[in-house]
Short mmCIF file of C-alpha atoms in Angstrom, two decimals:
data_model
loop_
_atom_site.label_atom_id
_atom_site.label_comp_id
_atom_site.label_asym_id
_atom_site.label_seq_id
_atom_site.Cartn_x
_atom_site.Cartn_y
_atom_site.Cartn_z
CA MET A 290 145.09 88.12 -119.25
CA ILE A 291 146.37 90.51 -116.54
CA MET A 292 143.56 89.48 -114.17
CA LYS A 293 144.43 85.83 -114.76
CA MET A 294 148.07 86.51 -113.81
CA LEU A 295 147.00 88.42 -110.70
CA ASN A 296 144.68 85.61 -109.63
CA LYS A 297 147.49 83.08 -110.14
CA THR A 298 149.82 85.19 -107.97
CA ASP A 299 147.18 85.50 -105.23
CA LEU A 300 146.81 81.72 -105.17
CA THR A 301 150.53 81.11 -104.60
CA PRO A 302 151.10 80.92 -100.82
CA ALA A 303 153.97 82.79 -99.23
CA SER A 304 154.63 79.85 -96.95
CA PHE A 305 153.38 76.48 -95.72
CA LEU A 306 153.02 75.11 -92.21
CA LEU A 307 154.44 71.64 -91.60
CA THR A 308 152.54 69.96 -88.76
CA GLY A 309 154.98 67.12 -88.12
CA ILE A 310 153.35 63.76 -87.46
CA PRO A 311 149.55 64.23 -87.19
CA GLY A 312 147.94 62.42 -84.26
CA LEU A 313 151.26 62.08 -82.44
CA GLU A 314 151.89 65.74 -81.56
CA ASP A 315 152.17 64.92 -77.86
CA LEU A 316 154.93 62.41 -78.64
CA HIS A 317 156.98 64.68 -80.90
CA LEU A 318 159.66 65.20 -78.24
CA TRP A 319 160.08 61.47 -77.68
CA ILE A 320 160.04 60.71 -81.41
CA SER A 321 162.77 63.29 -81.93
CA PHE A 322 165.33 61.32 -79.90
CA PRO A 323 165.61 58.30 -82.23
CA PHE A 324 165.43 60.64 -85.22
CA CYS A 325 168.26 62.79 -83.84
CA SER A 326 170.36 59.77 -82.82
CA MET A 327 170.04 58.19 -86.24
CA TYR A 328 170.87 61.49 -87.93
CA VAL A 329 174.03 61.95 -85.84
CA VAL A 330 175.11 58.38 -86.65
CA ALA A 331 174.40 59.02 -90.34
CA VAL A 332 176.44 62.25 -90.45
CA VAL A 333 179.38 60.91 -88.43
CA GLY A 334 179.41 57.54 -90.21
CA ASN A 335 179.20 58.89 -93.76
CA CYS A 336 181.70 61.69 -93.10
CA GLY A 337 184.01 59.06 -91.62
CA LEU A 338 183.67 56.88 -94.72
CA LEU A 339 184.35 59.84 -97.01
CA TYR A 340 187.44 60.71 -94.96
CA LEU A 341 188.75 57.15 -95.11
CA ILE A 342 188.18 56.80 -98.84
CA CYS A 343 189.81 60.17 -99.49
CA CYS A 344 192.88 59.61 -97.32
CA GLU A 345 193.60 55.88 -97.58
CA ASP A 346 195.44 54.84 -100.74
CA SER A 347 194.26 51.23 -100.29
CA LEU A 348 190.66 52.41 -100.76
CA HIS A 349 191.31 54.24 -104.05
CA ARG A 350 189.45 51.60 -106.02
CA PRO A 351 186.18 51.60 -108.02
CA MET A 352 184.14 49.86 -105.32
CA TYR A 353 185.05 52.54 -102.77
CA TYR A 354 184.57 55.41 -105.20
CA PHE A 355 180.98 54.22 -105.64
CA LEU A 356 180.69 53.91 -101.86
CA ALA A 357 181.87 57.53 -101.56
CA MET A 358 179.10 58.55 -103.99
CA LEU A 359 176.60 56.65 -101.85
CA SER A 360 177.83 58.32 -98.65
CA LEU A 361 177.66 61.80 -100.18
CA THR A 362 174.18 61.08 -101.51
CA ASP A 363 173.06 59.81 -98.11
CA LEU A 364 174.36 62.92 -96.36
CA VAL A 365 172.44 65.27 -98.67
CA MET A 366 169.31 63.09 -98.60
CA CYS A 367 168.91 62.97 -94.82
CA SER A 368 170.11 66.56 -94.29
CA SER A 369 167.35 67.78 -96.63
CA THR A 370 164.64 66.71 -94.18
CA ILE A 371 165.77 65.75 -90.68
CA PRO A 372 167.01 69.18 -89.45
CA LYS A 373 163.63 70.69 -90.37
CA ALA A 374 161.77 67.80 -88.73
CA LEU A 375 163.80 68.28 -85.52
CA SER A 376 163.09 72.02 -85.55
CA ILE A 377 159.37 71.16 -85.68
CA PHE A 378 159.66 68.62 -82.86
CA TRP A 379 161.84 70.76 -80.58
CA PHE A 380 161.06 74.40 -81.31
CA HIS A 381 157.68 74.26 -83.13
CA LEU A 382 159.23 76.04 -86.12
CA LYS A 383 156.67 74.81 -88.59
CA GLU A 384 156.76 77.52 -91.23
CA ILE A 385 158.57 76.98 -94.51
CA SER A 386 158.43 79.40 -97.42
CA PHE A 387 157.00 78.32 -100.76
CA GLU A 388 160.42 78.61 -102.42
CA GLU A 389 162.16 76.68 -99.62
CA CYS A 390 159.51 73.99 -99.94
CA LEU A 391 160.23 73.60 -103.65
CA VAL A 392 163.99 73.52 -103.02
CA GLN A 393 163.56 70.87 -100.33
CA MET A 394 161.37 68.86 -102.68
CA PHE A 395 164.02 69.10 -105.40
CA PHE A 396 166.80 67.81 -103.14
CA ILE A 397 164.67 65.00 -101.71
CA TYR A 398 163.61 63.55 -105.05
CA THR A 399 166.88 64.20 -106.86
CA PHE A 400 168.98 62.44 -104.24
CA THR A 401 166.59 59.57 -103.58
CA GLY A 402 166.85 58.94 -107.32
CA MET A 403 170.62 59.31 -107.02
CA GLU A 404 170.64 56.77 -104.17
CA SER A 405 168.86 54.24 -106.34
CA GLY A 406 171.18 54.93 -109.25
CA VAL A 407 174.34 54.51 -107.17
CA LEU A 408 173.06 51.20 -105.79
CA MET A 409 172.56 50.10 -109.39
CA LEU A 410 176.12 51.18 -110.29
CA MET A 411 177.46 49.27 -107.30
CA ALA A 412 175.62 46.15 -108.49
CA LEU A 413 177.27 46.53 -111.90
CA ASP A 414 180.61 46.99 -110.12
CA ARG A 415 180.14 43.68 -108.27
CA TYR A 416 179.13 42.00 -111.54
CA VAL A 417 182.32 43.10 -113.29
CA ALA A 418 184.49 42.23 -110.26
CA ILE A 419 183.10 38.68 -109.99
CA CYS A 420 182.28 37.78 -113.59
CA HIS A 421 185.15 39.61 -115.35
CA PRO A 422 187.89 39.99 -112.69
CA LEU A 423 190.76 40.19 -115.18
CA ARG A 424 189.14 43.13 -116.99
CA TYR A 425 187.95 44.90 -113.83
CA ALA A 426 190.63 47.61 -113.81
CA THR A 427 190.34 48.29 -117.54
CA ILE A 428 186.52 48.50 -117.58
CA LEU A 429 185.98 50.58 -114.45
CA THR A 430 188.54 53.32 -114.96
CA ASN A 431 188.35 56.61 -113.07
CA PRO A 432 186.88 58.52 -116.07
CA VAL A 433 184.19 55.85 -116.50
CA ILE A 434 183.30 56.01 -112.80
CA ALA A 435 183.12 59.83 -112.89
CA LYS A 436 180.92 59.80 -116.00
CA ALA A 437 178.62 57.15 -114.50
CA GLY A 438 178.20 59.18 -111.32
CA LEU A 439 177.56 62.39 -113.24
CA ALA A 440 175.03 60.68 -115.52
CA THR A 441 173.17 59.29 -112.49
CA PHE A 442 173.03 62.75 -110.91
CA LEU A 443 171.90 64.46 -114.14
CA ARG A 444 169.23 61.80 -114.64
CA GLY A 445 167.73 62.71 -111.27
CA VAL A 446 167.94 66.46 -111.90
CA LEU A 447 166.39 66.32 -115.38
CA LEU A 448 163.53 64.06 -114.26
CA VAL A 449 162.75 66.00 -111.07
CA ILE A 450 162.75 69.55 -112.51
CA PRO A 451 159.44 69.05 -114.41
CA LEU A 452 157.86 67.72 -111.20
CA ILE A 453 158.89 70.90 -109.40
CA PHE A 454 157.50 72.97 -112.26
CA PHE A 455 154.16 71.12 -112.14
CA THR A 456 153.95 71.80 -108.40
CA LYS A 457 154.92 75.47 -108.73
CA ARG A 458 152.28 76.23 -111.39
CA LEU A 459 149.36 74.94 -109.30
CA PRO A 460 146.87 77.37 -107.72
CA TYR A 461 146.63 76.80 -103.95
CA CYS A 462 143.29 77.58 -102.33
CA ARG A 463 142.86 74.77 -99.77
CA GLY A 464 144.96 76.28 -97.03
CA ASN A 465 148.67 76.06 -96.40
CA ILE A 466 148.89 73.30 -93.78
CA ILE A 467 150.93 70.24 -94.81
CA HIS A 468 150.40 67.24 -92.56
CA HIS A 469 153.97 66.03 -92.87
CA THR A 470 157.49 66.71 -91.59
CA TYR A 471 158.73 67.78 -95.02
CA CYS A 472 157.40 68.95 -98.38
CA ASP A 473 156.21 65.71 -99.91
CA GLN A 474 155.08 66.32 -103.49
CA LEU A 475 151.64 64.72 -103.18
CA SER A 476 150.95 66.35 -99.80
CA VAL A 477 151.68 69.76 -101.31
CA ALA A 478 149.70 69.09 -104.50
CA LYS A 479 146.61 68.07 -102.51
CA LEU A 480 146.39 71.65 -101.20
CA SER A 481 145.71 72.83 -104.74
CA CYS A 482 142.27 73.49 -106.15
CA GLY A 483 143.65 72.90 -109.65
CA ASN A 484 144.10 69.75 -111.67
CA ILE A 485 146.90 67.68 -110.10
CA LYS A 486 146.67 64.80 -112.58
CA ALA A 487 149.96 65.85 -114.22
CA ASN A 488 151.70 65.71 -110.83
CA VAL A 489 150.31 62.28 -110.03
CA VAL A 490 150.99 60.75 -113.44
CA TYR A 491 154.44 62.26 -113.86
CA GLY A 492 155.45 61.38 -110.29
CA LEU A 493 154.43 57.77 -110.93
CA MET A 494 156.31 57.77 -114.24
CA VAL A 495 159.50 59.09 -112.61
CA ALA A 496 159.29 56.46 -109.86
CA LEU A 497 158.90 53.70 -112.44
CA LEU A 498 161.62 55.08 -114.73
CA ILE A 499 164.19 55.40 -111.97
CA GLY A 500 163.21 52.65 -109.56
CA GLY A 501 162.04 50.18 -112.18
CA PHE A 502 165.12 50.57 -114.38
CA ASP A 503 167.55 50.38 -111.44
CA ILE A 504 165.87 47.34 -109.90
CA LEU A 505 165.91 45.61 -113.27
CA CYS A 506 169.65 46.26 -113.65
CA ILE A 507 170.33 45.11 -110.08
CA THR A 508 168.30 41.94 -110.64
CA VAL A 509 170.08 41.11 -113.90
CA SER A 510 173.49 41.80 -112.32
CA TYR A 511 172.88 39.51 -109.37
CA THR A 512 171.41 36.82 -111.59
CA MET A 513 174.64 36.81 -113.58
CA ILE A 514 176.68 36.93 -110.35
CA LEU A 515 174.75 33.97 -108.94
CA ARG A 516 175.34 31.94 -112.09
CA ALA A 517 179.05 32.72 -112.01
CA VAL A 518 179.43 31.94 -108.31
CA VAL A 519 177.52 28.64 -108.51
CA SER A 520 179.82 27.51 -111.31
CA LEU A 521 182.91 27.92 -109.11
CA SER A 522 184.38 24.60 -108.08
CA SER A 523 185.78 25.73 -104.73
CA ALA A 524 183.42 26.26 -101.77
CA GLU A 525 185.88 28.78 -100.33
CA ALA A 526 185.85 30.76 -103.57
CA ARG A 527 182.05 30.75 -103.61
CA GLN A 528 181.92 31.98 -100.03
CA LYS A 529 184.45 34.73 -100.74
CA ALA A 530 182.50 35.87 -103.80
CA PHE A 531 179.24 35.97 -101.88
CA SER A 532 180.84 37.86 -98.98
CA THR A 533 181.88 40.71 -101.29
CA CYS A 534 178.18 41.28 -102.09
CA THR A 535 176.79 41.07 -98.53
CA ALA A 536 177.13 44.74 -97.63
CA HIS A 537 175.63 45.85 -100.94
CA ILE A 538 172.66 43.51 -100.59
CA CYS A 539 172.02 44.93 -97.10
CA ALA A 540 172.15 48.48 -98.53
CA ILE A 541 169.59 47.49 -101.17
CA VAL A 542 167.24 46.06 -98.52
CA PHE A 543 167.55 49.15 -96.30
CA SER A 544 166.87 51.47 -99.23
CA TYR A 545 164.12 49.74 -101.18
CA SER A 546 162.02 48.21 -98.36
CA PRO A 547 160.68 51.52 -96.95
CA ALA A 548 160.56 52.92 -100.50
CA PHE A 549 158.17 50.17 -101.59
CA PHE A 550 156.00 50.77 -98.52
CA CYS A 551 155.73 54.50 -99.24
CA PHE A 552 155.03 53.89 -102.92
CA PHE A 553 152.21 51.38 -102.35
CA PHE A 554 150.74 53.37 -99.47
CA ASN A 555 150.42 56.51 -101.60
CA ARG A 556 148.63 54.57 -104.36
CA PHE A 557 146.63 51.88 -102.59
CA GLY A 558 146.70 52.12 -98.79
CA SER A 559 145.84 55.72 -97.93
CA HIS A 560 142.43 54.73 -96.54
CA THR A 561 143.56 51.73 -94.48
CA ILE A 562 146.90 52.79 -92.93
CA PRO A 563 147.03 55.71 -90.43
CA PRO A 564 148.74 58.82 -91.85
CA SER A 565 151.09 58.90 -88.86
CA CYS A 566 152.42 55.46 -89.83
CA HIS A 567 153.00 56.59 -93.40
CA ILE A 568 154.85 59.74 -92.31
CA ILE A 569 157.10 57.84 -89.90
CA VAL A 570 158.00 55.33 -92.63
CA ALA A 571 158.54 58.18 -95.11
CA ASN A 572 161.10 59.67 -92.72
CA ILE A 573 162.68 56.28 -92.10
CA TYR A 574 162.97 55.89 -95.87
CA LEU A 575 165.19 59.00 -95.94
CA LEU A 576 167.01 58.23 -92.67
CA LEU A 577 167.53 54.47 -92.43
CA PRO A 578 169.87 53.99 -95.46
CA PRO A 579 172.20 56.88 -94.45
CA THR A 580 172.33 55.50 -90.90
CA MET A 581 172.86 51.84 -91.71
CA ASN A 582 175.05 51.98 -94.82
CA PRO A 583 178.27 53.15 -93.08
CA ILE A 584 177.67 50.66 -90.26
CA VAL A 585 177.11 47.75 -92.63
CA TYR A 586 180.08 48.62 -94.83
CA GLY A 587 182.27 49.24 -91.79
CA VAL A 588 181.40 45.84 -90.31
CA LYS A 589 181.23 43.75 -93.49
CA THR A 590 184.16 45.20 -95.47
CA LYS A 591 187.55 43.97 -94.27
CA GLN A 592 189.50 46.75 -95.99
CA ILE A 593 187.51 49.47 -94.22
CA ARG A 594 187.78 47.66 -90.86
CA ASP A 595 191.55 47.37 -91.27
CA CYS A 596 191.86 51.08 -92.12
CA VAL A 597 189.83 52.07 -89.07
CA ILE A 598 191.87 49.80 -86.79
CA ARG A 599 195.11 51.14 -88.23
CA ILE A 600 194.02 54.75 -87.68
CA LEU A 601 192.79 54.08 -84.15
CA SER A 602 195.98 52.25 -83.26
CA GLY A 603 198.13 55.05 -84.67
CA SER A 604 199.90 52.81 -87.17
CA LYS A 605 201.36 54.53 -90.23
CA ASP A 606 201.68 51.35 -92.29
CA THR A 607 199.69 51.15 -95.49
CA LYS A 608 198.69 48.00 -97.26
CA SER A 609 197.31 47.18 -100.63
CA TYR A 610 194.15 45.14 -100.74
CA SER A 611 192.59 43.25 -103.54
CA THR A 612 189.05 43.97 -104.66
#
């Protein structure tokens, strides 16, 4: 029994080496510029949204509370990976300890699940606002919003912890080089000489439980919204109802499109698509939504535009806006 424990300890690496984007090492410096630019936009944009929502009384409404959750989630999600990727590109700091790798993995998967969950909550918010406008304020109270956000976060944590445990228990005897910019669960597991079936099956199950459930709820919500909007007699009312959903639909596209690519590549396309392409898309998956969401909501949401204009112009007037 003691020898077994010693052997298990010997097969746990002290650290891994992240290679960046294999095959494109000579282009790492050039690739870093769009990555860095998008990351700066993501940090500034989401911090700006959080500041607006916190300070502007006109934005103290359920829709914007969910948007604040999305911005906070986006900040954590991209900050879990991009600073390390830039340190690889710029300074060749490729080493990451085993414990840091597990922590990074935890944050990545917890907050990508949180991102999906918040998008689902925002779809339900739009459903209530359009289909039950008179009950909107009584259904989506502050305690309900807080509980929904906490439940979405805890769902991610509880589902991701076993995945981290499965990865930690594996014996690693196939080197310590990860051909990626961050600690992707499957890339780490493939370095093990043990049985990784639990990692593969459970990872697939988590993706289906979170992504499948959230997409189902989003689809049902927008089906009900579409039915309600089509039944409106006024073309102006229909246009106004659709316009309130535009930014959220864009956020869904930016989030789920690269997610679907990564999911199907890992399962079906690993022998036909170059690894460098997969790794670039995997980074875009974590970077595109945080970059685009504040831009889309800033452009498409009149209340946020008005708040920004008022702040930039130095006006102290406050206005109340309808949902």
